[in-house]
Coordinates of C-alpha atoms in Angstrom, one line a residue:
Chain A
M1 CA -21.1 42.0 29.4
R2 CA -23.6 40.3 31.8
I3 CA -23.3 40.5 35.6
L4 CA -25.3 38.7 38.3
I5 CA -26.2 40.7 41.3
A6 CA -27.2 38.5 44.3
E7 CA -28.4 40.7 47.2
D8 CA -31.4 40.0 49.5
E9 CA -31.7 43.7 50.6
L10 CA -34.0 45.4 48.2
I11 CA -32.5 49.0 48.4
S12 CA -28.9 47.8 48.0
R13 CA -30.0 45.5 45.1
K14 CA -31.8 48.4 43.3
M15 CA -28.8 50.7 43.9
L16 CA -26.3 48.2 42.5
Q17 CA -28.6 47.5 39.6
S18 CA -28.9 51.1 38.5
M19 CA -25.2 51.7 38.9
L20 CA -24.1 48.8 36.9
T21 CA -26.7 49.5 34.2
E22 CA -25.4 53.0 34.0
W23 CA -21.9 51.7 33.5
G24 CA -23.1 49.7 30.5
Y25 CA -23.4 46.2 32.0
Q26 CA -26.4 43.9 31.5
V27 CA -27.7 43.0 34.9
V28 CA -29.3 39.8 36.1
V29 CA -30.7 40.0 39.7
A30 CA -31.3 37.3 42.3
A31 CA -33.0 38.1 45.6
D32 CA -31.5 35.1 47.5
G33 CA -28.7 32.5 47.4
S34 CA -30.6 29.6 45.9
E35 CA -31.9 31.8 43.1
A36 CA -28.4 33.0 42.4
W37 CA -27.1 29.5 42.3
R38 CA -29.8 28.5 39.9
V39 CA -28.9 31.4 37.6
L40 CA -25.2 30.5 37.8
Q41 CA -26.0 26.9 36.7
E42 CA -27.6 28.0 33.4
P43 CA -25.6 27.3 30.3
D44 CA -25.1 31.0 29.4
A45 CA -24.8 32.2 33.0
P46 CA -23.2 35.6 33.6
R47 CA -19.4 35.3 33.9
I48 CA -19.1 37.9 36.7
A49 CA -21.1 37.6 39.9
L50 CA -21.5 40.2 42.7
L51 CA -22.5 38.1 45.7
D52 CA -23.6 39.3 49.1
W53 CA -22.2 37.2 51.8
T54 CA -25.2 37.1 54.0
M55 CA -28.3 35.9 52.2
P56 CA -31.2 33.6 53.1
E57 CA -31.2 29.9 51.9
M58 CA -27.6 29.9 50.6
D59 CA -25.0 32.5 51.5
G60 CA -22.3 33.9 49.2
V61 CA -19.5 31.9 50.6
E62 CA -21.4 28.6 50.0
I63 CA -22.0 29.6 46.4
C64 CA -18.2 30.3 46.1
R65 CA -17.4 26.8 47.4
R66 CA -19.9 25.2 45.0
L67 CA -18.6 27.2 42.0
R68 CA -15.0 26.1 42.8
E69 CA -16.0 22.5 42.8
R70 CA -17.2 22.7 39.2
Q71 CA -13.6 22.9 37.8
T72 CA -14.4 24.6 34.5
P73 CA -11.8 26.3 32.3
T74 CA -13.9 29.5 32.4
P75 CA -14.9 29.9 36.1
T76 CA -17.3 32.6 37.2
F77 CA -15.5 35.6 38.5
V78 CA -16.9 36.3 42.0
I79 CA -16.8 39.5 43.9
L80 CA -17.9 38.9 47.4
I81 CA -19.6 41.9 49.1
S82 CA -19.9 42.0 52.9
A83 CA -20.2 44.2 55.9
R84 CA -17.6 42.0 57.6
T85 CA -14.3 43.9 57.6
A86 CA -12.2 41.7 59.9
T87 CA -9.1 40.3 58.1
A88 CA -10.1 36.7 59.2
D89 CA -13.4 37.2 57.4
I90 CA -11.8 38.5 54.2
V91 CA -9.4 35.5 54.2
T92 CA -12.3 33.1 54.7
G93 CA -14.2 34.7 51.8
L94 CA -11.3 34.6 49.4
E95 CA -10.4 31.0 50.4
S96 CA -13.9 29.9 49.7
G97 CA -13.2 30.8 46.1
A98 CA -14.1 34.4 45.7
H99 CA -11.8 36.4 43.4
E100 CA -12.4 39.8 45.0
Y101 CA -13.7 41.0 48.3
I102 CA -15.4 44.4 48.8
T103 CA -16.6 45.7 52.2
K104 CA -19.8 47.6 52.8
P105 CA -20.3 50.4 52.5
F106 CA -18.3 50.4 49.3
D107 CA -17.1 53.2 47.1
A108 CA -18.6 53.3 43.6
A109 CA -15.3 54.1 41.9
E110 CA -13.6 51.1 43.6
L111 CA -16.4 48.8 42.5
R112 CA -16.2 50.0 39.0
A113 CA -12.4 49.5 38.9
R114 CA -12.7 46.0 40.3
L115 CA -15.3 45.2 37.8
R116 CA -12.9 46.2 35.0
V117 CA -10.3 43.8 36.4
A118 CA -13.0 41.1 36.6
Q119 CA -13.9 41.8 33.0
T120 CA -10.2 41.6 31.9
V121 CA -9.7 38.4 33.7
T122 CA -12.8 36.7 32.3
E123 CA -12.0 37.8 28.8
L124 CA -8.5 36.4 29.2
Q125 CA -10.0 33.1 30.5
E126 CA -12.4 32.9 27.5
S127 CA -9.5 33.5 25.1
V128 CA -7.3 30.8 26.9
A129 CA -10.2 28.4 26.9
M130 CA -10.8 29.0 23.2
H131 CA -7.1 28.4 22.3
S132 CA -6.9 25.3 24.4
Q133 CA -10.0 23.9 22.9
V134 CA -8.6 24.4 19.4
L135 CA -5.3 22.8 20.5
L136 CA -7.2 19.8 22.0
A137 CA -9.3 19.3 19.0
M138 CA -6.4 19.4 16.5
K139 CA -5.7 16.1 14.7
E140 CA -2.0 16.8 15.0
Q141 CA -0.4 15.5 18.2
V142 CA 0.8 18.3 20.3
A143 CA 2.9 18.2 23.4
L144 CA 4.8 20.8 25.4
I145 CA 7.9 19.7 27.2
D146 CA 10.4 21.5 29.5
E147 CA 14.1 21.7 28.8
H148 CA 14.6 18.3 30.4
G149 CA 12.0 16.6 28.2
M150 CA 9.3 16.4 30.8
V151 CA 5.8 16.6 29.5
M152 CA 3.9 19.8 30.6
F153 CA 0.9 19.5 28.2
T154 CA -0.5 17.0 25.7
N155 CA -3.6 17.4 23.5
H156 CA -6.2 14.7 22.9
A157 CA -4.7 13.5 19.6
F158 CA -1.3 13.0 21.3
D159 CA -2.8 10.9 24.1
A160 CA -5.0 9.0 21.7
M161 CA -2.3 8.2 19.2
F162 CA 0.0 6.7 21.9
G163 CA -2.8 5.1 23.8
F164 CA -2.6 7.3 27.0
A165 CA -5.4 8.5 29.2
P166 CA -5.9 12.2 28.8
G167 CA -3.1 14.0 30.6
Q168 CA -1.5 10.7 31.8
Q169 CA 1.9 11.7 30.4
I170 CA 2.1 15.0 32.2
G171 CA 5.2 15.1 34.4
R172 CA 6.8 12.2 32.7
P173 CA 9.6 12.2 30.2
I174 CA 8.4 12.4 26.6
V175 CA 8.8 9.4 24.3
L176 CA 9.6 10.2 20.7
F177 CA 11.5 7.1 19.7
D178 CA 10.0 4.1 21.3
E179 CA 12.8 1.7 20.3
L180 CA 15.4 3.6 22.3
S181 CA 16.3 2.9 26.0
S182 CA 15.7 5.8 28.3
A183 CA 19.4 6.7 28.5
E184 CA 19.7 6.7 24.7
H185 CA 16.5 8.6 24.4
A186 CA 17.7 11.3 26.8
K187 CA 20.9 11.7 24.8
R188 CA 18.9 11.9 21.5
L189 CA 16.6 14.4 22.9
A190 CA 19.5 16.6 24.1
E191 CA 20.8 16.5 20.5
I192 CA 17.5 17.6 19.2
I193 CA 17.2 20.4 21.7
S194 CA 20.6 21.7 20.8
K195 CA 19.6 21.5 17.1
V196 CA 16.5 23.6 17.9
E197 CA 18.6 26.1 19.9
Q198 CA 20.9 26.5 16.8
S199 CA 18.4 26.6 14.0
G200 CA 15.1 27.3 15.7
V201 CA 13.4 24.1 14.6
W202 CA 14.0 20.4 14.2
S203 CA 11.9 18.0 12.2
S204 CA 12.1 14.4 11.2
E205 CA 10.0 11.4 10.2
I206 CA 9.7 8.9 12.9
C207 CA 8.6 5.3 12.9
H208 CA 6.7 4.1 16.0
S209 CA 5.5 0.7 16.9
R210 CA 2.2 -0.1 18.6
A211 CA 1.8 -2.7 21.3
D212 CA 0.2 -5.1 18.8
G213 CA 3.4 -5.0 16.7
S214 CA 2.0 -2.8 13.9
S215 CA 3.8 0.4 13.1
F216 CA 3.0 3.9 12.1
W217 CA 4.9 6.9 10.9
T218 CA 4.8 10.5 12.1
E219 CA 6.4 13.7 11.0
A220 CA 7.6 15.4 14.2
Q221 CA 8.6 19.0 14.6
V222 CA 10.2 20.5 17.7
S223 CA 10.3 24.3 18.2
R224 CA 11.3 26.6 21.0
V225 CA 8.8 28.6 23.0
L226 CA 8.9 30.6 26.2
V227 CA 6.3 29.6 28.8
S228 CA 6.3 31.7 32.0
G229 CA 9.7 32.9 31.1
K230 CA 11.1 29.4 30.9
V231 CA 12.4 27.8 27.8
S232 CA 10.1 25.0 26.7
Y233 CA 9.6 23.1 23.5
V234 CA 6.5 22.4 21.5
V235 CA 6.4 19.0 19.9
V236 CA 4.0 18.6 17.0
Q237 CA 3.5 15.3 15.4
Q238 CA 1.4 14.3 12.4
D239 CA 0.4 10.9 11.3
I240 CA 2.0 10.4 7.8
T241 CA 1.5 6.6 7.6
Q242 CA -0.9 6.9 4.6
R243 CA 1.4 9.4 2.8
R244 CA 4.4 7.2 3.3
L245 CA 2.5 4.1 2.1
A246 CA 1.5 6.0 -1.1
E247 CA 5.1 7.2 -1.6
E248 CA 6.4 3.7 -1.2
Q249 CA 3.9 2.4 -3.7
T250 CA 4.9 5.0 -6.2
A251 CA 8.6 4.3 -5.6
S252 CA 8.1 0.6 -6.0
L253 CA 6.1 1.2 -9.2
R254 CA 8.8 3.4 -10.6
E255 CA 11.4 0.8 -9.7
Q256 CA 9.4 -1.9 -11.5
L257 CA 9.0 0.4 -14.5
A258 CA 12.7 1.1 -14.6
H259 CA 13.4 -2.6 -14.3
G260 CA 10.8 -3.4 -17.0
S261 CA 12.4 -0.7 -19.1
R262 CA 15.8 -2.3 -18.8
L263 CA 14.4 -5.7 -19.7
T264 CA 12.6 -4.4 -22.7
T265 CA 15.6 -2.5 -23.9
L266 CA 17.6 -5.6 -23.5
G267 CA 15.0 -7.6 -25.3
H268 CA 14.9 -5.1 -28.1
M269 CA 18.7 -5.0 -28.4
A270 CA 18.8 -8.8 -28.4
A271 CA 16.3 -8.8 -31.2
G272 CA 18.3 -6.2 -33.1
L273 CA 21.5 -8.1 -32.5
A274 CA 20.0 -11.4 -33.5
H275 CA 18.8 -9.9 -36.7
E276 CA 22.3 -8.5 -37.4
I277 CA 24.1 -11.7 -36.6
N278 CA 21.6 -14.0 -38.3
Q279 CA 22.5 -12.3 -41.7
P280 CA 26.2 -13.4 -41.7
L281 CA 25.2 -16.7 -40.2
A282 CA 22.7 -17.3 -43.1
A283 CA 25.4 -16.5 -45.6
L284 CA 27.9 -18.7 -43.7
R285 CA 25.5 -21.7 -43.9
L286 CA 24.9 -21.2 -47.6
Y287 CA 28.7 -20.9 -48.3
A288 CA 29.3 -24.1 -46.3
T289 CA 26.7 -25.9 -48.3
A290 CA 28.1 -24.6 -51.5
V291 CA 31.6 -25.9 -50.5
E292 CA 30.0 -29.2 -49.4
D293 CA 28.5 -29.5 -52.9
M294 CA 31.8 -28.7 -54.5
V295 CA 33.9 -31.2 -52.5
A296 CA 31.4 -34.0 -52.5
T297 CA 32.7 -35.4 -55.7
L298 CA 36.3 -35.3 -54.6
D299 CA 37.6 -38.0 -52.3
V300 CA 38.5 -35.7 -49.3
P301 CA 36.3 -37.0 -46.4
D302 CA 38.1 -34.8 -43.8
L303 CA 37.3 -31.6 -45.8
L304 CA 33.7 -32.6 -46.2
D305 CA 33.5 -33.3 -42.5
C306 CA 35.0 -30.0 -41.6
V307 CA 32.6 -28.1 -43.8
K308 CA 29.6 -29.9 -42.3
R309 CA 30.9 -28.8 -38.9
I310 CA 31.1 -25.2 -40.0
D311 CA 27.4 -25.5 -40.9
Q312 CA 26.6 -27.1 -37.5
Q313 CA 28.5 -24.4 -35.6
S314 CA 26.7 -21.7 -37.5
L315 CA 23.4 -23.3 -36.5
R316 CA 24.6 -23.4 -32.9
A317 CA 25.4 -19.7 -32.9
A318 CA 22.0 -19.0 -34.3
E319 CA 20.4 -21.1 -31.6
I320 CA 22.2 -19.1 -28.9
M321 CA 20.9 -15.8 -30.4
R322 CA 17.4 -17.3 -30.4
R323 CA 17.6 -18.3 -26.7
M324 CA 18.9 -14.9 -25.7
R325 CA 16.1 -13.2 -27.5
N326 CA 13.4 -15.5 -26.0
F327 CA 14.8 -15.0 -22.5
A328 CA 14.7 -11.2 -22.7
N329 CA 11.2 -11.4 -24.1
L330 CA 9.9 -13.9 -21.5
G331 CA 11.4 -12.1 -18.6
S332 CA 8.6 -9.5 -18.5
N333 CA 5.9 -11.4 -20.2
K334 CA 3.1 -11.6 -17.6
R335 CA -0.3 -10.8 -19.2
E336 CA -3.2 -9.9 -17.0
E337 CA -6.6 -8.3 -17.5
I338 CA -6.3 -4.7 -16.3
E339 CA -8.3 -1.5 -16.6
I340 CA -6.6 1.0 -18.9
N341 CA -7.8 3.9 -16.6
R342 CA -5.8 2.4 -13.7
L343 CA -2.7 2.1 -15.8
I344 CA -3.0 5.8 -16.8
Q345 CA -3.6 7.0 -13.3
E346 CA -0.6 5.2 -11.9
V347 CA 1.6 6.6 -14.6
L348 CA 0.3 10.1 -13.9
A349 CA 1.2 9.7 -10.2
I350 CA 4.7 8.6 -11.2
L351 CA 5.1 11.6 -13.5
E352 CA 3.5 14.2 -11.2
H353 CA 6.8 15.9 -10.4
E354 CA 7.8 16.1 -14.1
F355 CA 4.6 17.9 -14.9
K356 CA 5.3 20.3 -12.1
R357 CA 8.9 20.8 -13.2
G358 CA 7.8 21.3 -16.8
R359 CA 4.9 23.5 -15.8
V360 CA 2.6 21.3 -17.8
R361 CA -1.2 21.3 -17.2
V362 CA -2.5 17.8 -17.7
D363 CA -6.0 17.3 -19.1
V364 CA -7.0 13.7 -18.5
R365 CA -10.1 12.1 -20.0
L366 CA -10.5 8.5 -18.8
A367 CA -12.4 5.9 -20.7
E368 CA -16.0 5.4 -19.8
G369 CA -17.1 2.1 -18.4
S370 CA -13.7 1.0 -17.1
P371 CA -12.6 -1.0 -20.2
C372 CA -9.9 -3.7 -19.7
I373 CA -7.1 -4.9 -21.9
R374 CA -5.0 -8.1 -21.5
C375 CA -1.5 -6.9 -21.1
D376 CA 1.8 -6.8 -19.3
A377 CA 1.0 -3.8 -17.1
I378 CA 4.6 -2.7 -16.7
Q379 CA 5.1 -2.8 -20.5
I380 CA 2.0 -0.7 -21.3
Q381 CA 2.9 1.7 -18.6
Q382 CA 6.3 2.0 -20.2
V383 CA 4.7 3.0 -23.4
L384 CA 2.6 5.6 -21.6
V385 CA 5.6 6.9 -19.7
N386 CA 7.7 7.1 -22.9
L387 CA 4.9 8.9 -24.9
I388 CA 4.0 11.3 -22.0
R389 CA 7.7 12.2 -21.3
N390 CA 8.2 12.9 -25.0
A391 CA 5.2 15.1 -25.0
V392 CA 6.3 17.0 -21.9
E393 CA 9.8 17.4 -23.4
A394 CA 8.3 18.6 -26.7
M395 CA 6.7 21.6 -24.9
N396 CA 10.0 22.9 -23.4
E397 CA 9.8 25.9 -25.7
T398 CA 6.0 26.4 -25.5
E399 CA 4.6 29.4 -23.6
F400 CA 3.8 28.4 -20.0
D401 CA 0.0 29.0 -20.3
E402 CA -0.1 26.9 -23.5
R403 CA 1.6 23.8 -22.1
V404 CA -1.3 21.5 -22.1
L405 CA -1.0 17.7 -22.3
T406 CA -4.1 15.8 -23.2
I407 CA -4.5 12.2 -22.4
E408 CA -7.6 10.6 -23.5
A409 CA -8.7 6.9 -23.3
S410 CA -11.7 5.6 -25.2
V411 CA -13.2 2.5 -26.7
D412 CA -13.4 2.4 -30.4
N413 CA -14.1 -0.5 -32.6
E414 CA -13.4 -3.3 -30.0
R415 CA -10.2 -1.6 -29.2
V416 CA -9.1 0.5 -26.3
S417 CA -7.5 3.6 -27.7
V418 CA -5.2 6.0 -25.9
R419 CA -4.4 9.4 -27.3
I420 CA -1.6 11.5 -26.0
S421 CA -1.5 15.0 -27.4
D422 CA 0.9 17.9 -26.8
A423 CA 1.2 21.5 -27.8
G424 CA 4.9 21.2 -28.5
C425 CA 7.3 21.8 -31.3
G426 CA 5.9 19.1 -33.5
I427 CA 7.8 16.6 -35.6
D428 CA 9.6 17.3 -38.9
P429 CA 7.4 15.7 -41.6
D430 CA 10.5 14.0 -43.1
K431 CA 11.1 12.2 -39.9
M432 CA 7.5 10.9 -39.4
D433 CA 8.1 7.8 -41.6
N434 CA 11.1 6.5 -39.6
L435 CA 9.8 7.6 -36.3
F436 CA 9.2 4.1 -34.9
K437 CA 12.3 2.6 -36.3
P438 CA 15.2 1.9 -33.9
F439 CA 18.3 4.2 -33.7
R440 CA 16.6 7.1 -35.5
S441 CA 16.4 9.6 -32.7
S442 CA 15.5 13.2 -33.6
K443 CA 16.7 14.3 -30.1
A444 CA 20.2 15.4 -29.6
S445 CA 20.7 13.1 -26.6
G446 CA 18.3 10.3 -27.6
M447 CA 19.3 6.8 -28.4
G448 CA 16.4 6.5 -30.7
I449 CA 15.1 3.4 -29.0
G450 CA 12.1 4.7 -27.0
L451 CA 9.5 4.9 -29.8
S452 CA 10.6 1.7 -31.4
I453 CA 10.2 -0.1 -28.0
C454 CA 6.7 1.4 -27.8
R455 CA 5.9 0.0 -31.2
T456 CA 7.4 -3.4 -30.3
I457 CA 5.3 -3.5 -27.1
V458 CA 2.1 -2.3 -28.6
E459 CA 2.4 -4.8 -31.5
S460 CA 3.2 -7.6 -29.2
H461 CA -0.1 -6.9 -27.5
G462 CA -1.9 -7.2 -30.9
G463 CA -2.2 -3.4 -31.2
S464 CA -1.0 -0.6 -33.3
I465 CA 0.6 2.8 -32.8
S466 CA 0.4 5.9 -34.9
V467 CA 1.4 9.6 -35.0
E468 CA -0.1 12.7 -36.6
P469 CA 0.5 16.4 -36.4
N470 CA -1.9 18.6 -34.4
A471 CA -3.3 21.9 -35.7
P472 CA -2.1 24.5 -35.0
R473 CA 0.8 23.0 -33.2
G474 CA 2.1 19.8 -31.5
T475 CA 1.8 16.1 -32.0
T476 CA -0.7 13.4 -31.2
F477 CA 0.4 9.8 -30.6
R478 CA -2.3 7.2 -30.5
F479 CA -2.1 3.5 -29.6
A480 CA -4.8 1.0 -29.6
I481 CA -5.0 -2.5 -28.0
P482 CA -7.8 -5.0 -28.3
L483 CA -10.5 -4.7 -25.7
V484 CA -11.3 -7.7 -23.4
E485 CA -14.7 -8.3 -21.9
P486 CA -14.2 -8.1 -18.2
A487 CA -14.7 -11.5 -16.5
R488 CA -18.3 -11.6 -15.2
T489 CA -19.0 -13.0 -11.8
A490 CA -22.0 -15.1 -11.6
Chain B
M1 CA 5.9 -28.4 -66.2
T2 CA 9.4 -27.6 -67.3
A3 CA 12.2 -27.4 -64.8
V4 CA 12.5 -24.0 -63.3
T5 CA 16.1 -22.9 -63.3
Q6 CA 15.9 -19.2 -63.0
V7 CA 16.4 -17.7 -59.4
Y8 CA 16.2 -14.0 -58.5
V9 CA 17.6 -12.9 -55.1
V10 CA 16.8 -9.5 -53.5
D11 CA 18.8 -8.8 -50.4
D12 CA 20.7 -5.8 -49.1
E13 CA 23.2 -8.2 -47.5
E14 CA 26.0 -8.7 -50.0
A15 CA 27.1 -12.0 -48.4
I16 CA 23.7 -13.5 -48.8
R17 CA 23.5 -12.6 -52.5
D18 CA 27.0 -14.0 -53.0
A19 CA 26.4 -17.2 -51.1
F20 CA 23.1 -17.8 -53.0
T21 CA 25.0 -17.4 -56.3
F22 CA 27.7 -19.9 -55.3
L23 CA 25.4 -22.5 -54.0
L24 CA 22.7 -22.4 -56.7
R25 CA 24.9 -21.9 -59.7
S26 CA 26.8 -25.1 -58.7
R27 CA 23.4 -26.9 -58.8
G28 CA 22.6 -25.7 -62.3
Y29 CA 20.4 -22.6 -61.5
T30 CA 20.8 -19.3 -63.2
V31 CA 21.1 -16.7 -60.4
R32 CA 20.5 -13.0 -60.7
T33 CA 20.9 -10.8 -57.6
F34 CA 19.7 -7.3 -56.6
A35 CA 20.7 -5.1 -53.7
S36 CA 17.3 -3.6 -53.2
A37 CA 13.6 -4.0 -54.1
R38 CA 13.8 -0.8 -56.2
E39 CA 16.8 -2.2 -58.2
F40 CA 14.8 -5.4 -58.8
L41 CA 11.7 -3.5 -60.0
D42 CA 13.7 -1.4 -62.3
A43 CA 14.9 -4.5 -64.1
Y44 CA 11.7 -6.5 -63.7
R45 CA 9.6 -7.6 -66.6
D46 CA 6.1 -9.1 -66.3
D47 CA 7.1 -12.2 -68.3
W48 CA 9.8 -13.2 -65.8
Q49 CA 9.4 -16.8 -64.4
G50 CA 11.1 -18.8 -61.8
W51 CA 11.9 -18.2 -58.1
L52 CA 12.2 -14.9 -56.3
F53 CA 14.0 -14.9 -52.9
S54 CA 13.5 -11.6 -51.2
D55 CA 14.6 -10.4 -47.8
V56 CA 11.9 -8.7 -45.7
Q57 CA 13.7 -6.0 -43.8
M58 CA 15.3 -3.7 -46.3
P59 CA 15.5 0.1 -46.3
V60 CA 13.3 2.2 -48.6
M61 CA 11.1 -0.7 -49.8
T62 CA 10.6 -3.8 -47.8
G63 CA 10.1 -7.3 -49.1
I64 CA 6.4 -7.2 -48.2
E65 CA 5.9 -4.0 -50.2
L66 CA 7.7 -5.7 -53.1
V67 CA 5.4 -8.7 -52.9
R68 CA 2.3 -6.4 -52.9
E69 CA 3.7 -4.6 -55.9
L70 CA 4.4 -7.8 -57.8
R71 CA 1.1 -9.3 -57.0
G72 CA -0.6 -6.1 -58.3
R73 CA 1.2 -6.9 -61.5
N74 CA 0.1 -10.5 -61.6
T75 CA 3.6 -11.8 -61.4
L76 CA 4.4 -15.3 -62.6
L77 CA 7.3 -15.6 -60.1
S78 CA 7.1 -18.0 -57.1
I79 CA 8.0 -15.8 -54.2
V80 CA 9.9 -16.8 -51.0
L81 CA 10.4 -14.2 -48.3
M82 CA 13.5 -14.4 -46.0
T83 CA 13.7 -12.9 -42.6
A84 CA 16.2 -12.7 -39.8
H85 CA 13.5 -11.6 -37.4
E86 CA 11.8 -13.9 -34.9
N87 CA 8.2 -13.0 -35.8
V88 CA 7.8 -15.4 -38.7
A89 CA 4.4 -16.5 -37.6
S90 CA 3.0 -13.0 -37.4
L91 CA 4.6 -12.2 -40.7
R92 CA 2.9 -15.2 -42.3
E93 CA -0.4 -14.0 -40.8
S94 CA -0.1 -10.5 -42.1
L95 CA 0.3 -11.7 -45.6
S96 CA -3.2 -12.7 -46.9
E97 CA -2.2 -15.3 -49.5
Q98 CA 0.0 -18.2 -48.8
L99 CA 3.6 -17.4 -49.0
V100 CA 6.7 -19.3 -48.2
V101 CA 8.8 -17.7 -45.4
L102 CA 12.3 -18.8 -44.6
E103 CA 13.8 -17.9 -41.3
K104 CA 17.5 -16.9 -41.5
P105 CA 19.8 -18.7 -41.0
F106 CA 18.1 -21.5 -42.9
S107 CA 19.8 -24.7 -44.0
A108 CA 20.6 -25.8 -47.5
G109 CA 18.2 -28.6 -46.9
E110 CA 15.3 -26.2 -46.3
L111 CA 16.2 -24.3 -49.5
R112 CA 16.5 -27.5 -51.5
G113 CA 13.1 -28.6 -50.2
I114 CA 11.5 -25.4 -51.5
L115 CA 13.2 -25.5 -54.9
V116 CA 12.5 -29.3 -55.5
G117 CA 8.9 -29.0 -54.2
G118 CA 8.3 -26.2 -56.6
E119 CA 9.6 -28.2 -59.6
S120 CA 7.4 -31.3 -59.0

């Protein structure tokens, strides 16, 4: 450790220098007050100074006063040395800013002991300064409050986030919920503090509004600490606005997908129902016509009329089926040009938690050159979700380290092709033929509608879907949709 | 050209086969019905002439597969496909040669139009 010795008397200076050197300190010497002051202003000035009170140019007490004005977190530890032994002098010396006062002639053992204290104090100051710098530099907003909610400390991030000048909030009640009145806020804070006392910590997500009307979200955590023997609370807040936005987008996407899925299922069921009902209706119309033919030669106009009405009503029923089918199809029929890579990435975000739960590693190879397809994004994402979920499910029995899902997009022959490959249980060869037909599920709990919907969607986009077994295990589904040249801007 | 009076009907729906028989028999056609494409092919002979009305969506062998098979054998039959599905347009597209497709439920008028048109 470095120590400054400022002493104008040569013999005393040399004596001090040899003693301190012997004790293991690095010594810097100054022969007068102005030289000492110059040394102390250097960036890496010694942290401990032994200053003689009486020196030419600038005395030790003056240096103490100047040092005190600097207000640094790591002030120089000053030991004032003087032949003045009167109590009034000692008080003057210490009040000028000196930390210790030693009278001449001094005892070497005492000086050594006092230097150890000085060393301890300066090391402590360094450590405190380091911690507080870390705290101040953190991007999380940190505040310390007392048990009444009065602010004792804030870091830069806290002040910046709420638009306060540094330290402006100290001594004021903390504001966590800006929409509450001060009485309500005090009540809420008391509840939080009692929660912290019970379970050690309280945390919550909080919405704040800025003066300009915009809002932001933080995640706040309150925990209990003891400061100078008093119960205090540390409030740490983190800006989670971006995370919440991303979460909301994912949730809304998932909602759209679920809605799209219901619509497509409805459309698919309507189409299936229409097919089933059109069969008897077709027979009904033919029968009616046959009866019409038969009674035409007889003179029973009412009967003929009745039969014609049977035919008309059959036609009407068919028309209702057609409208229902068209409605369900049109409901989600918005085609736009969109990058296949984007669709895949959004779906992967939605399914993230399912990969984690299924311990599945996902190997994604996006298409080069950002190819686009013209499609109903929700419907194509539904195909992806269906195929990917099936793949994850198929690997339920696979060893953890072999659970790899490969998703690969590429352009092939004017078509954008997506391959979804699993290392799962595979599909019974007998079932491959009927795989895409409705109501043919191979799963115990399945309705057997997922893959047939995938096919309906892919085909309605002018594409095709196929399946093949993988070697040595698993299944690969592949669908392809015509590529569109992205619109070029002039 | 002599009047074509032979009609073959392939449909897995019994009511359709039955109704065809009622209607066309009363108009002087000879009607023979089959419950599946396979059943039809088992009976089929290459010298058969007249009309074939076949449903598209049938298990095991679809109407389209039946058409391909018959074309491969240079059939003399005039073929009409029937479908209860909406995608008649795409069905027509997917069949390379011209083919009449009737959308169920079709009217007796549409049916008559086809039969009379074929005779002229």
